Short mmCIF file of C-alpha atoms and ligand atoms in Angstrom, two decimals:
data_model
loop_
_atom_site.label_atom_id
_atom_site.label_comp_id
_atom_site.label_asym_id
_atom_site.label_seq_id
_atom_site.Cartn_x
_atom_site.Cartn_y
_atom_site.Cartn_z
CA UNK A 1 -16.86 41.14 -25.04
CA UNK A 2 -19.51 40.02 -27.45
CA UNK A 3 -20.12 36.35 -28.05
CA UNK A 4 -17.93 34.76 -30.77
CA UNK A 5 -19.11 31.63 -32.52
CA UNK A 6 -16.63 28.85 -33.42
CA UNK A 7 -16.67 26.60 -36.45
CA UNK A 8 -16.19 23.11 -34.97
CA UNK A 9 -13.46 20.92 -36.50
CA UNK A 10 -14.36 18.35 -39.14
CA UNK A 11 -14.01 14.65 -38.45
CA UNK A 12 -10.75 12.99 -39.51
CA UNK A 13 -9.58 9.40 -39.72
CA UNK A 14 -7.09 8.45 -37.01
CA UNK A 15 -3.45 8.43 -38.08
CA UNK A 16 -1.41 5.23 -37.96
CA UNK A 17 0.17 6.64 -34.80
CA UNK A 18 -3.19 6.88 -33.05
CA UNK A 19 -4.22 3.37 -34.05
CA UNK A 20 -0.90 2.05 -32.72
CA UNK A 21 -1.28 4.03 -29.49
CA UNK A 22 -4.80 2.74 -28.94
CA UNK A 23 -3.70 -0.84 -29.61
CA UNK A 24 -0.82 -0.42 -27.14
CA UNK A 25 -3.12 0.81 -24.42
CA UNK A 26 -6.85 1.24 -24.75
CA UNK A 27 -8.38 4.01 -22.66
CA UNK A 28 -12.03 4.92 -23.06
CA UNK A 29 -12.55 8.48 -24.31
CA UNK A 30 -13.69 10.90 -21.63
CA UNK A 31 -17.43 11.66 -21.48
CA UNK A 32 -18.80 14.74 -23.28
CA UNK A 33 -19.88 17.66 -21.13
CA UNK A 34 -23.54 17.54 -20.05
CA UNK A 35 -25.06 20.39 -18.05
CA UNK A 36 -23.52 23.38 -16.31
CA UNK A 37 -19.94 23.47 -15.10
CA UNK A 38 -18.13 26.07 -13.04
CA UNK A 39 -14.33 25.97 -12.86
CA UNK A 40 -11.41 28.32 -12.26
CA UNK A 41 -9.82 27.77 -15.67
CA UNK A 42 -11.38 26.24 -18.80
CA UNK A 43 -9.11 25.17 -21.63
CA UNK A 44 -10.38 24.70 -25.19
CA UNK A 45 -8.42 22.19 -27.29
CA UNK A 46 -7.00 18.84 -26.26
CA UNK A 47 -3.69 18.98 -28.12
CA UNK A 48 -0.26 19.31 -26.52
CA UNK A 49 -0.80 23.04 -25.81
CA UNK A 50 -4.05 22.54 -23.93
CA UNK A 51 -2.77 19.50 -22.06
CA UNK A 52 0.58 21.04 -21.04
CA UNK A 53 -1.28 24.18 -19.92
CA UNK A 54 -3.61 22.12 -17.74
CA UNK A 55 -0.68 20.29 -16.16
CA UNK A 56 1.29 23.50 -15.62
CA UNK A 57 -1.72 25.10 -13.89
CA UNK A 58 -2.04 22.20 -11.47
CA UNK A 59 1.69 22.25 -10.77
CA UNK A 60 1.47 25.93 -9.85
CA UNK A 61 -1.69 25.54 -7.74
CA UNK A 62 -3.03 22.04 -7.07
CA UNK A 63 -6.27 23.46 -5.62
CA UNK A 64 -7.35 25.00 -8.93
CA UNK A 65 -10.36 23.53 -10.66
CA UNK A 66 -9.36 23.06 -14.30
CA UNK A 67 -11.46 21.69 -17.18
CA UNK A 68 -10.27 20.81 -20.68
CA UNK A 69 -12.71 20.50 -23.59
CA UNK A 70 -11.78 18.73 -26.83
CA UNK A 71 -14.11 18.77 -29.83
CA UNK A 72 -13.18 15.29 -31.03
CA UNK A 73 -10.99 12.75 -29.24
CA UNK A 74 -7.52 13.50 -27.96
CA UNK A 75 -5.00 12.31 -30.56
CA UNK A 76 -7.19 12.90 -33.63
CA UNK A 77 -5.83 16.42 -34.13
CA UNK A 78 -2.31 17.43 -35.22
CA UNK A 79 -0.96 16.44 -31.79
CA UNK A 80 -1.71 12.82 -32.72
CA UNK A 81 -0.75 12.95 -36.39
CA UNK A 82 2.53 14.91 -36.64
CA UNK A 83 6.03 13.75 -37.55
CA UNK A 84 7.13 13.40 -33.93
CA UNK A 85 10.14 15.73 -34.18
CA UNK A 86 10.63 16.98 -30.64
CA UNK A 87 12.97 19.94 -30.21
CA UNK A 88 13.07 23.54 -29.11
CA UNK A 89 14.42 26.59 -30.88
CA UNK A 90 18.16 26.04 -31.35
CA UNK A 91 17.49 24.97 -34.93
CA UNK A 92 15.54 28.21 -35.51
CA UNK A 93 18.33 30.50 -34.29
CA UNK A 94 18.71 32.44 -37.60
CA UNK A 95 14.96 33.19 -37.59
CA UNK A 96 14.94 34.06 -33.89
CA UNK A 97 17.87 36.39 -34.33
CA UNK A 98 16.27 38.19 -37.28
CA UNK A 99 12.92 38.58 -35.50
CA UNK A 100 13.91 39.08 -31.85
CA UNK A 101 17.55 40.21 -31.81
CA UNK A 102 20.55 38.38 -30.33
CA UNK A 103 19.77 38.45 -26.60
CA UNK A 104 16.12 37.52 -26.85
CA UNK A 105 16.94 34.81 -29.41
CA UNK A 106 19.35 33.19 -26.95
CA UNK A 107 16.95 33.56 -24.03
CA UNK A 108 14.14 31.88 -25.95
CA UNK A 109 16.30 29.06 -27.31
CA UNK A 110 17.62 28.35 -23.79
CA UNK A 111 14.11 28.32 -22.31
CA UNK A 112 12.85 25.91 -24.98
CA UNK A 113 15.11 23.00 -24.03
CA UNK A 114 12.86 21.98 -21.15
CA UNK A 115 10.56 20.09 -23.52
CA UNK A 116 12.58 16.87 -23.86
CA UNK A 117 13.14 16.44 -20.08
CA UNK A 118 9.43 17.14 -19.52
CA UNK A 119 8.47 14.35 -21.93
CA UNK A 120 11.01 12.04 -20.26
CA UNK A 121 9.50 12.91 -16.86
CA UNK A 122 6.07 11.65 -17.97
CA UNK A 123 7.59 8.22 -17.40
CA UNK A 124 5.56 6.57 -20.17
CA UNK A 125 6.75 4.64 -23.21
CA UNK A 126 6.24 7.24 -25.94
CA UNK A 127 9.11 5.93 -28.10
CA UNK A 128 11.30 8.84 -26.98
CA UNK A 129 14.59 8.59 -28.84
CA UNK A 130 17.16 11.29 -28.17
CA UNK A 131 19.23 10.96 -31.33
CA UNK A 132 19.66 14.68 -32.08
CA UNK A 133 18.47 16.48 -35.18
CA UNK A 134 20.37 16.91 -38.44
CA UNK A 135 19.74 19.38 -41.23
CA UNK A 136 21.21 18.23 -44.53
CA UNK A 137 21.69 20.15 -47.75
CA UNK A 138 20.31 18.00 -50.55
CA UNK A 139 21.07 20.47 -53.38
CA UNK A 140 23.62 23.30 -53.76
CA UNK A 141 20.72 25.74 -53.25
CA UNK A 142 20.32 24.38 -49.71
CA UNK A 143 23.96 24.86 -48.68
CA UNK A 144 23.23 28.44 -47.58
CA UNK A 145 20.64 27.32 -45.03
CA UNK A 146 23.11 24.92 -43.41
CA UNK A 147 25.92 27.49 -43.46
CA UNK A 148 23.65 30.15 -41.93
CA UNK A 149 22.70 27.83 -39.07
CA UNK A 150 26.35 27.12 -38.24
CA UNK A 151 27.50 30.73 -38.61
CA UNK A 152 24.67 32.12 -36.47
CA UNK A 153 25.40 29.75 -33.60
CA UNK A 154 29.10 30.56 -33.79
CA UNK A 155 28.50 34.32 -33.88
CA UNK A 156 26.21 34.11 -30.85
CA UNK A 157 28.81 32.12 -28.88
CA UNK A 158 26.86 28.84 -28.85
CA UNK A 159 28.74 26.87 -31.52
CA UNK A 160 27.97 23.60 -29.67
CA UNK A 161 24.26 24.01 -30.53
CA UNK A 162 24.84 23.76 -34.30
CA UNK A 163 27.81 21.55 -35.10
CA UNK A 164 29.01 21.39 -38.73
CA UNK A 165 28.90 17.99 -40.45
CA UNK A 166 31.11 17.43 -43.49
CA UNK A 167 29.74 15.21 -46.29
CA UNK A 168 31.74 12.33 -44.70
CA UNK A 169 30.25 13.10 -41.26
CA UNK A 170 26.78 13.00 -42.79
CA UNK A 171 27.58 9.65 -44.46
CA UNK A 172 28.55 8.23 -41.06
CA UNK A 173 24.96 8.84 -39.96
CA UNK A 174 23.00 8.24 -43.16
CA UNK A 175 24.07 7.31 -46.68
CA UNK A 176 22.34 9.08 -49.56
CA UNK A 177 23.73 10.08 -52.95
CA UNK A 178 21.86 13.38 -52.49
CA UNK A 179 23.27 14.63 -49.25
CA UNK A 180 26.03 17.18 -49.07
CA UNK A 181 27.07 18.76 -45.79
CA UNK A 182 24.86 19.21 -42.78
CA UNK A 183 24.52 20.54 -39.27
CA UNK A 184 23.87 18.60 -36.07
CA UNK A 185 21.64 19.96 -33.33
CA UNK A 186 21.98 18.10 -30.06
CA UNK A 187 18.57 19.50 -29.08
CA UNK A 188 16.50 16.95 -30.98
CA UNK A 189 14.52 13.79 -30.32
CA UNK A 190 11.65 11.82 -31.81
CA UNK A 191 8.47 10.51 -30.18
CA UNK A 192 5.41 8.51 -31.14
CA UNK A 193 3.13 11.57 -31.27
CA UNK A 194 -0.18 9.90 -30.37
CA UNK A 195 1.30 7.87 -27.51
CA UNK A 196 2.68 11.17 -26.24
CA UNK A 197 -0.73 12.93 -26.52
CA UNK A 198 -2.48 10.08 -24.71
CA UNK A 199 0.24 9.98 -22.03
CA UNK A 200 -0.41 13.69 -21.41
CA UNK A 201 -4.14 12.99 -21.16
CA UNK A 202 -3.50 10.28 -18.53
CA UNK A 203 -1.21 12.65 -16.62
CA UNK A 204 -3.94 15.32 -16.76
CA UNK A 205 -6.59 12.93 -15.44
CA UNK A 206 -4.23 11.76 -12.68
CA UNK A 207 -3.65 15.40 -11.69
CA UNK A 208 -7.40 15.89 -11.24
CA UNK A 209 -8.10 17.83 -14.42
CA UNK A 210 -11.67 17.42 -15.69
CA UNK A 211 -11.35 16.27 -19.30
CA UNK A 212 -14.29 16.28 -21.73
CA UNK A 213 -14.00 14.76 -25.20
CA UNK A 214 -16.54 14.96 -28.05
CA UNK A 215 -17.28 18.43 -26.67
CA UNK A 216 -16.94 21.10 -29.38
CA UNK A 217 -17.01 24.64 -28.03
CA UNK A 218 -19.49 26.45 -30.26
CA UNK A 219 -19.17 29.95 -28.82
CA UNK A 220 -17.03 31.91 -26.39
CA UNK A 221 -17.40 35.15 -24.47
CA UNK A 222 -15.41 36.47 -21.55
CA UNK A 223 -15.90 34.02 -18.67
CA UNK A 224 -18.15 31.53 -20.50
CA UNK A 225 -18.13 28.78 -23.11
CA UNK A 226 -21.03 27.15 -24.92
CA UNK A 227 -21.08 23.53 -26.07
CA UNK A 228 -23.92 21.42 -27.50
CA UNK A 229 -24.44 19.63 -24.16
CA UNK A 230 -23.95 22.44 -21.66
CA UNK A 231 -22.10 25.59 -20.69
CA UNK A 232 -18.95 26.35 -18.73
CA UNK A 233 -18.31 29.39 -16.55
CA UNK A 234 -14.70 30.09 -15.76
CA UNK A 235 -12.74 33.06 -14.49
CA UNK A 236 -10.00 32.33 -17.02
CA UNK A 237 -10.30 30.84 -20.51
CA UNK A 238 -7.40 29.40 -22.49
CA UNK A 239 -7.63 28.69 -26.23
CA UNK A 240 -5.16 26.01 -27.37
CA UNK A 241 -6.71 25.78 -30.81
CA UNK A 242 -3.72 25.81 -33.16
CA UNK A 243 -5.00 26.06 -36.77
CA UNK A 244 -8.59 26.52 -35.54
CA UNK A 245 -7.65 29.88 -34.01
CA UNK A 246 -6.49 31.25 -37.35
CA UNK A 247 -9.95 32.77 -37.95
CA UNK A 248 -10.18 34.09 -34.39
CA UNK A 249 -8.41 35.37 -32.29
CA UNK A 250 -5.40 35.26 -34.62
CA UNK A 251 -7.12 36.26 -37.85
CA UNK A 252 -4.72 38.09 -40.12
CA UNK A 253 -1.64 36.87 -38.24
CA UNK A 254 -1.40 33.29 -39.40
CA UNK A 255 -2.57 31.12 -42.24
CA UNK A 256 -3.29 27.41 -42.50
CA UNK A 257 -1.29 25.02 -44.65
CA UNK A 258 -1.29 21.23 -44.82
CA UNK A 259 1.69 19.09 -43.91
CA UNK A 260 1.69 15.47 -45.05
CA UNK A 261 3.54 12.24 -44.33
CA UNK A 262 4.05 8.67 -45.51
CA UNK A 263 5.08 5.91 -43.12
CA UNK A 264 6.70 2.70 -44.38
CA UNK A 265 6.43 -0.85 -43.16
CA UNK A 266 9.41 -1.94 -41.02
CA UNK A 267 12.60 -2.01 -43.13
CA UNK A 268 15.37 -2.44 -40.51
CA UNK A 269 17.73 -4.18 -42.98
CA UNK A 270 17.54 -1.26 -45.40
CA UNK A 271 18.22 1.14 -42.51
CA UNK A 272 21.33 -0.89 -41.60
CA UNK A 273 22.42 -0.71 -45.25
CA UNK A 274 22.27 3.09 -45.29
CA UNK A 275 23.69 3.27 -41.71
CA UNK A 276 20.69 5.18 -40.41
CA UNK A 277 20.55 3.47 -37.04
CA UNK A 278 21.22 6.42 -34.71
CA UNK A 279 17.61 7.60 -34.50
CA UNK A 280 18.39 11.08 -35.85
CA UNK A 281 15.50 13.32 -36.84
CA UNK A 282 16.48 14.77 -40.23
CA UNK A 283 15.30 17.74 -42.28
CA UNK A 284 16.52 19.12 -45.59
CA UNK A 285 17.15 22.78 -46.34
CA UNK A 286 14.10 23.48 -48.51
CA UNK A 287 11.62 26.20 -47.68
CA UNK A 288 8.81 23.59 -47.85
CA UNK A 289 11.03 21.12 -46.11
CA UNK A 290 11.18 17.34 -46.07
CA UNK A 291 11.36 15.85 -42.57
CA UNK A 292 12.27 12.21 -41.97
CA UNK A 293 12.81 9.92 -39.01
CA UNK A 294 12.83 6.28 -38.04
CA UNK A 295 10.84 4.30 -35.46
CA UNK A 296 12.06 1.64 -33.01
CA UNK A 297 10.65 -1.14 -35.26
CA UNK A 298 12.56 0.15 -38.28
CA UNK A 299 9.93 2.16 -40.14
CA UNK A 300 10.65 5.44 -41.88
CA UNK A 301 8.38 8.45 -41.81
CA UNK A 302 8.90 10.99 -44.57
CA UNK A 303 7.02 14.28 -44.38
CA UNK A 304 6.59 17.22 -46.68
CA UNK A 305 5.60 20.67 -45.46
CA UNK A 306 4.36 21.57 -48.93
CA UNK A 307 0.62 21.10 -48.49
CA UNK A 308 -2.30 23.22 -49.55
CA UNK A 309 -3.22 26.61 -48.21
CA UNK A 310 -6.70 27.22 -46.86
CA UNK A 311 -8.86 30.30 -47.35
CA UNK A 312 -9.73 32.64 -44.49
CA UNK A 313 -8.38 30.59 -41.61
CA UNK A 314 -10.46 27.50 -42.40
CA UNK A 315 -9.39 23.94 -41.80
CA UNK A 316 -11.24 22.27 -44.63
CA UNK A 317 -11.28 18.64 -45.73
CA UNK A 318 -8.57 19.34 -48.31
CA UNK A 319 -6.05 20.09 -45.53
CA UNK A 320 -7.06 17.04 -43.53
CA UNK A 321 -6.44 14.72 -46.48
CA UNK A 322 -4.09 16.44 -48.91
CA UNK A 323 -3.28 13.54 -51.23
CA UNK A 324 -1.01 15.66 -53.50
CA UNK A 325 1.22 16.58 -50.55
CA UNK A 326 1.20 12.95 -49.38
CA UNK A 327 2.43 11.98 -52.86
CA UNK A 328 5.13 14.66 -52.66
CA UNK A 329 6.25 13.18 -49.33
CA UNK A 330 6.47 9.74 -50.98
CA UNK A 331 8.39 11.25 -53.89
CA UNK A 332 10.74 12.83 -51.35
CA UNK A 333 11.43 9.41 -49.87
CA UNK A 334 12.26 7.97 -53.30
CA UNK A 335 14.47 10.91 -54.27
CA UNK A 336 16.30 11.61 -51.03
CA UNK A 337 16.73 7.99 -49.95
CA UNK A 338 16.73 5.92 -53.16
CA UNK A 339 17.74 2.80 -51.20
CA UNK A 340 14.29 2.97 -49.60
CA UNK A 341 12.41 3.66 -52.83
CA UNK A 342 10.82 0.21 -52.80
CA UNK A 343 9.89 0.23 -49.10
CA UNK A 344 6.17 -0.57 -48.84
CA UNK A 345 4.09 2.29 -47.51
CA UNK A 346 1.93 1.32 -44.52
CA UNK A 347 0.02 4.58 -44.15
CA UNK A 348 -0.19 8.18 -45.31
CA UNK A 349 -2.04 11.15 -43.91
CA UNK A 350 -1.93 14.92 -43.51
CA UNK A 351 -3.12 17.69 -41.21
CA UNK A 352 -3.17 21.46 -40.74
CA UNK A 353 -0.30 23.64 -39.57
CA UNK A 354 -0.74 27.27 -38.48
CA UNK A 355 1.93 29.36 -40.16
CA UNK A 356 2.60 32.89 -38.86
CA UNK A 357 4.27 35.69 -40.79
CA UNK A 358 7.59 35.08 -39.03
CA UNK A 359 7.12 31.35 -38.35
CA UNK A 360 7.09 31.81 -34.58
CA UNK A 361 4.08 31.36 -32.30
CA UNK A 362 2.39 34.11 -30.39
CA UNK A 363 0.87 34.01 -26.92
CA UNK A 364 -1.29 36.63 -25.31
CA UNK A 365 -4.57 37.74 -23.77
CA UNK A 366 -7.41 39.16 -25.86
CA UNK A 367 -7.46 42.85 -24.76
CA UNK A 368 -10.07 43.68 -22.14
CA UNK A 369 -10.80 39.99 -21.39
CA UNK A 370 -9.44 36.99 -19.47
CA UNK A 371 -9.18 34.93 -22.67
CA UNK A 372 -5.64 33.70 -23.30
CA UNK A 373 -4.42 32.15 -26.51
CA UNK A 374 -1.34 30.63 -28.09
CA UNK A 375 -0.80 29.45 -31.66
CA UNK A 376 1.29 29.98 -34.80
CA UNK A 377 3.80 27.17 -34.22
CA UNK A 378 4.32 26.97 -37.99
CA UNK A 379 4.97 23.23 -38.04
CA UNK A 380 7.27 23.18 -34.99
CA UNK A 381 4.93 22.71 -32.03
CA UNK A 382 5.73 19.33 -30.50
CA UNK A 383 8.51 20.78 -28.31
CA UNK A 384 7.44 24.46 -28.18
CA UNK A 385 3.92 23.54 -26.97
CA UNK A 386 5.56 22.65 -23.63
CA UNK A 387 6.85 26.21 -23.45
CA UNK A 388 3.38 27.36 -24.57
CA UNK A 389 1.82 25.48 -21.67
CA UNK A 390 4.12 27.21 -19.14
CA UNK A 391 3.35 30.62 -20.67
CA UNK A 392 -0.43 30.11 -20.83
CA UNK A 393 -0.60 28.80 -17.26
CA UNK A 394 1.24 31.89 -16.03
CA UNK A 395 -0.96 34.22 -18.11
CA UNK A 396 -4.10 32.55 -16.75
CA UNK A 397 -2.85 32.98 -13.17
CA UNK A 398 -1.98 36.63 -13.78
CA UNK A 399 1.69 35.99 -12.98
CA UNK A 400 4.57 38.06 -14.26
CA UNK A 401 7.38 35.56 -14.34
CA UNK A 402 10.15 34.06 -16.46
CA UNK A 403 7.52 32.55 -18.80
CA UNK A 404 5.39 35.63 -19.41
CA UNK A 405 8.60 37.64 -19.89
CA UNK A 406 9.56 35.51 -22.90
CA UNK A 407 9.58 37.39 -26.20
CA UNK A 408 6.79 35.23 -27.69
CA UNK A 409 4.29 36.82 -25.29
CA UNK A 410 2.20 39.81 -26.34
CA UNK A 411 4.66 40.58 -29.10
CA UNK A 412 3.80 42.63 -32.12
CA UNK A 413 3.74 40.40 -35.16
CA UNK A 414 3.33 41.36 -38.74
CA UNK A 415 -0.11 41.02 -40.19
CA UNK A 416 -0.48 38.97 -43.33
CA UNK A 417 -2.28 40.62 -46.25
CA UNK A 418 -6.10 40.51 -45.99
CA UNK A 419 -8.18 37.89 -47.81
CA UNK A 420 -8.53 37.18 -50.69
CA UNK A 421 -5.03 38.60 -51.26
CA UNK A 422 -3.49 36.33 -48.62
CA UNK A 423 -4.85 33.18 -50.19
CA UNK A 424 -4.19 34.21 -53.80
CA UNK A 425 -0.69 35.56 -52.99
CA UNK A 426 0.11 32.50 -50.88
CA UNK A 427 -0.89 30.23 -53.73
CA UNK A 428 1.34 32.03 -56.22
CA UNK A 429 4.33 31.97 -53.84
CA UNK A 430 3.72 28.33 -52.96
CA UNK A 431 3.55 27.38 -56.63
CA UNK A 432 6.77 29.31 -57.41
CA UNK A 433 8.63 27.84 -54.46
CA UNK A 434 7.57 24.28 -55.15
CA UNK A 435 8.30 24.57 -58.87
CA UNK A 436 11.74 26.09 -58.17
CA UNK A 437 12.70 23.55 -55.51
CA UNK A 438 11.57 20.65 -57.67
CA UNK A 439 13.44 21.96 -60.73
CA UNK A 440 16.64 22.38 -58.69
CA UNK A 441 16.26 18.87 -57.21
CA UNK A 442 15.96 17.51 -60.77
CA UNK A 443 19.10 19.41 -61.84
CA UNK A 444 17.17 21.95 -63.96
CA UNK A 445 17.13 25.73 -63.80
CA UNK A 446 13.77 26.96 -62.47
CA UNK A 447 11.66 28.95 -64.91
CA UNK A 448 11.73 32.74 -64.64
CA UNK A 449 8.07 33.04 -63.40
CA UNK A 450 8.73 30.37 -60.76
CA UNK A 451 11.84 32.18 -59.54
CA UNK A 452 10.02 35.51 -59.46
CA UNK A 453 7.12 34.05 -57.44
CA UNK A 454 9.49 32.25 -55.05
CA UNK A 455 11.37 35.49 -54.39
CA UNK A 456 8.29 37.39 -53.14
CA UNK A 457 8.48 36.32 -49.46
CA UNK A 458 12.15 37.26 -49.29
CA UNK A 459 11.42 40.68 -50.76
CA UNK A 460 8.59 41.18 -48.24
CA UNK A 461 10.77 39.72 -45.45
CA UNK A 462 7.96 37.27 -44.83
CA UNK A 463 9.25 33.71 -45.27
CA UNK A 464 6.70 31.07 -46.13
CA UNK A 465 7.27 27.43 -45.35
CA UNK A 466 7.39 25.48 -42.19
CA UNK A 467 10.63 26.11 -40.35
C1 FAD B 501 1.40 16.16 -40.64
C2 FAD B 501 1.99 17.03 -39.59
C3 FAD B 501 3.31 16.84 -39.21
C4 FAD B 501 3.87 17.64 -38.20
N1 FAD B 501 5.12 17.35 -37.78
C5 FAD B 501 5.64 18.02 -36.73
C6 FAD B 501 6.88 17.63 -36.17
O1 FAD B 501 7.48 16.63 -36.56
N2 FAD B 501 7.39 18.37 -35.15
C7 FAD B 501 6.73 19.48 -34.67
O2 FAD B 501 7.25 20.13 -33.76
N3 FAD B 501 5.51 19.82 -35.13
C8 FAD B 501 4.94 19.11 -36.13
N4 FAD B 501 3.70 19.43 -36.57
C9 FAD B 501 2.97 20.50 -35.88
C10 FAD B 501 2.43 20.02 -34.53
O3 FAD B 501 1.65 18.87 -34.71
C11 FAD B 501 1.60 21.13 -33.88
O4 FAD B 501 2.34 22.33 -33.83
C12 FAD B 501 1.17 20.78 -32.47
O5 FAD B 501 0.55 19.52 -32.43
C13 FAD B 501 0.24 21.87 -31.95
O6 FAD B 501 -0.39 21.43 -30.76
P1 FAD B 501 -1.66 22.22 -30.26
O7 FAD B 501 -2.12 21.58 -29.02
O8 FAD B 501 -1.37 23.68 -30.22
O9 FAD B 501 -2.74 22.04 -31.41
P2 FAD B 501 -3.61 20.76 -31.88
O10 FAD B 501 -2.89 19.51 -31.69
O11 FAD B 501 -4.10 21.12 -33.25
O12 FAD B 501 -4.82 20.81 -30.88
C14 FAD B 501 -5.90 21.71 -31.06
C15 FAD B 501 -7.13 20.94 -30.68
O13 FAD B 501 -8.24 21.84 -30.62
C16 FAD B 501 -9.38 21.09 -30.97
N5 FAD B 501 -10.43 22.04 -31.33
C17 FAD B 501 -10.54 22.81 -32.44
N6 FAD B 501 -11.65 23.55 -32.39
C18 FAD B 501 -12.27 23.23 -31.24
C19 FAD B 501 -13.49 23.67 -30.64
N7 FAD B 501 -14.28 24.58 -31.21
N8 FAD B 501 -13.83 23.13 -29.44
C20 FAD B 501 -13.04 22.22 -28.81
N9 FAD B 501 -11.87 21.78 -29.35
C21 FAD B 501 -11.51 22.28 -30.55
C22 FAD B 501 -8.93 20.25 -32.14
O14 FAD B 501 -9.78 19.13 -32.33
C23 FAD B 501 -7.51 19.87 -31.71
O15 FAD B 501 -7.46 18.61 -31.09
C24 FAD B 501 3.10 18.68 -37.59
C25 FAD B 501 1.77 18.87 -37.97
C26 FAD B 501 1.21 18.06 -38.95
C27 FAD B 501 -0.23 18.25 -39.32
#
């Protein structure tokens, strides 16, 4: 295979999560790579996918020599700046069923529940709160999404995985004048994302994995990696690059959007007032959804998956600091939870998400090489990256097992339209969807052009959005 150059990631400011995690426990960053290194498996990317893969490799064979190379510092990427919703695929059952069929949908959802126990087993304080996940309908247009989730689980014989909540049931958990009915997924927890990423790094170091930070991989070819300070030879290479693999090897199969959040100062009294004390992770039923959760000290994080779209698989500065999407997240807080409208905002930030045509990730091996990759989580990677780690470790070891047999491996996925059509089309659809959802939330009928643009993904059977 010919040499492929990589565009290294841009610098970003640490999220509030990462600052808190570093204040809780300060670990020096690992040294950059200097010189030549020879290992059995080299992993590129120090997010959850790379770290879980490294740990899974050592669990399968403790004698393996494994190196992990991260361009910046662990925790600066999306794995240290996400919303901290930790769950598998029960909440994606309608999508799984449409894409994979009934049996494979159930097999994948069942396999994905190992993520929460695996985080628990790390034995570190990562603010793990197992309060379940709730999807609420905040407008009549969102009722269908809730109803579909409940009906799909019932039809597949797993009604307990998507339990209907009446408007009164929802009010028992959280009071908002906006919320209608909802659905409760028991498979759902929240974490402090950066504490979790740094806990994985410590586990990796303790397992004997050689970790290098401030080590951007600048080029890759089968069996070898180049970095500014030295080279790595490895029989097996694993790319855990998330949005940075959108150009290669997943060009044409995923596109990069921004997701953005605001985090309030502690407001425990206001949370008591609206009865949101159960630690539930909550999403609404929009296509560009709002996601919201609490922290143990009574803060609220509100996120919006409505950020910008980047051209040609880039992760440019506008995705790393999408102030418009951050403002939409703040607006979401004021609209969905008016009792919290005056809560002071402590921090806001954003980051890239890698959205695939069917909103499910894809794992595989570049044909004719020993380069393995996994990406396309589409904004739901905190839990599924554990599954990704199991799959990638098995691929790297050449195993054919329960992990490589999962339907996310080597599957055929739809290609997105080529650039510049992908970017231009994505922008039109995003504008139409946002305009429609905002009009509906304000009690207005969306304009005809907005409705027409928002309908395009449905007509192409290619849903945009983040879940
Ligand atoms: C604001 C926001 C909120 C989110 N909220 C949630 C949520 O609540 N729940 C959920 O499930 N998911 C959420 N996500 C998505 C989730 O964060 C990701 O799916 C998950 O972190 C992916 O992990 P990863 O290890 O695959 O990728 P990443 O965490 O992106 O790790 C990839 C790493 O590769 C490194 N890298 C890139 N190029 C190179 C190179 N050339 N050389 C070396 N290293 C390189 C990057 O620096 C990065 O650290 C959110 C994302 C964002 C941005």
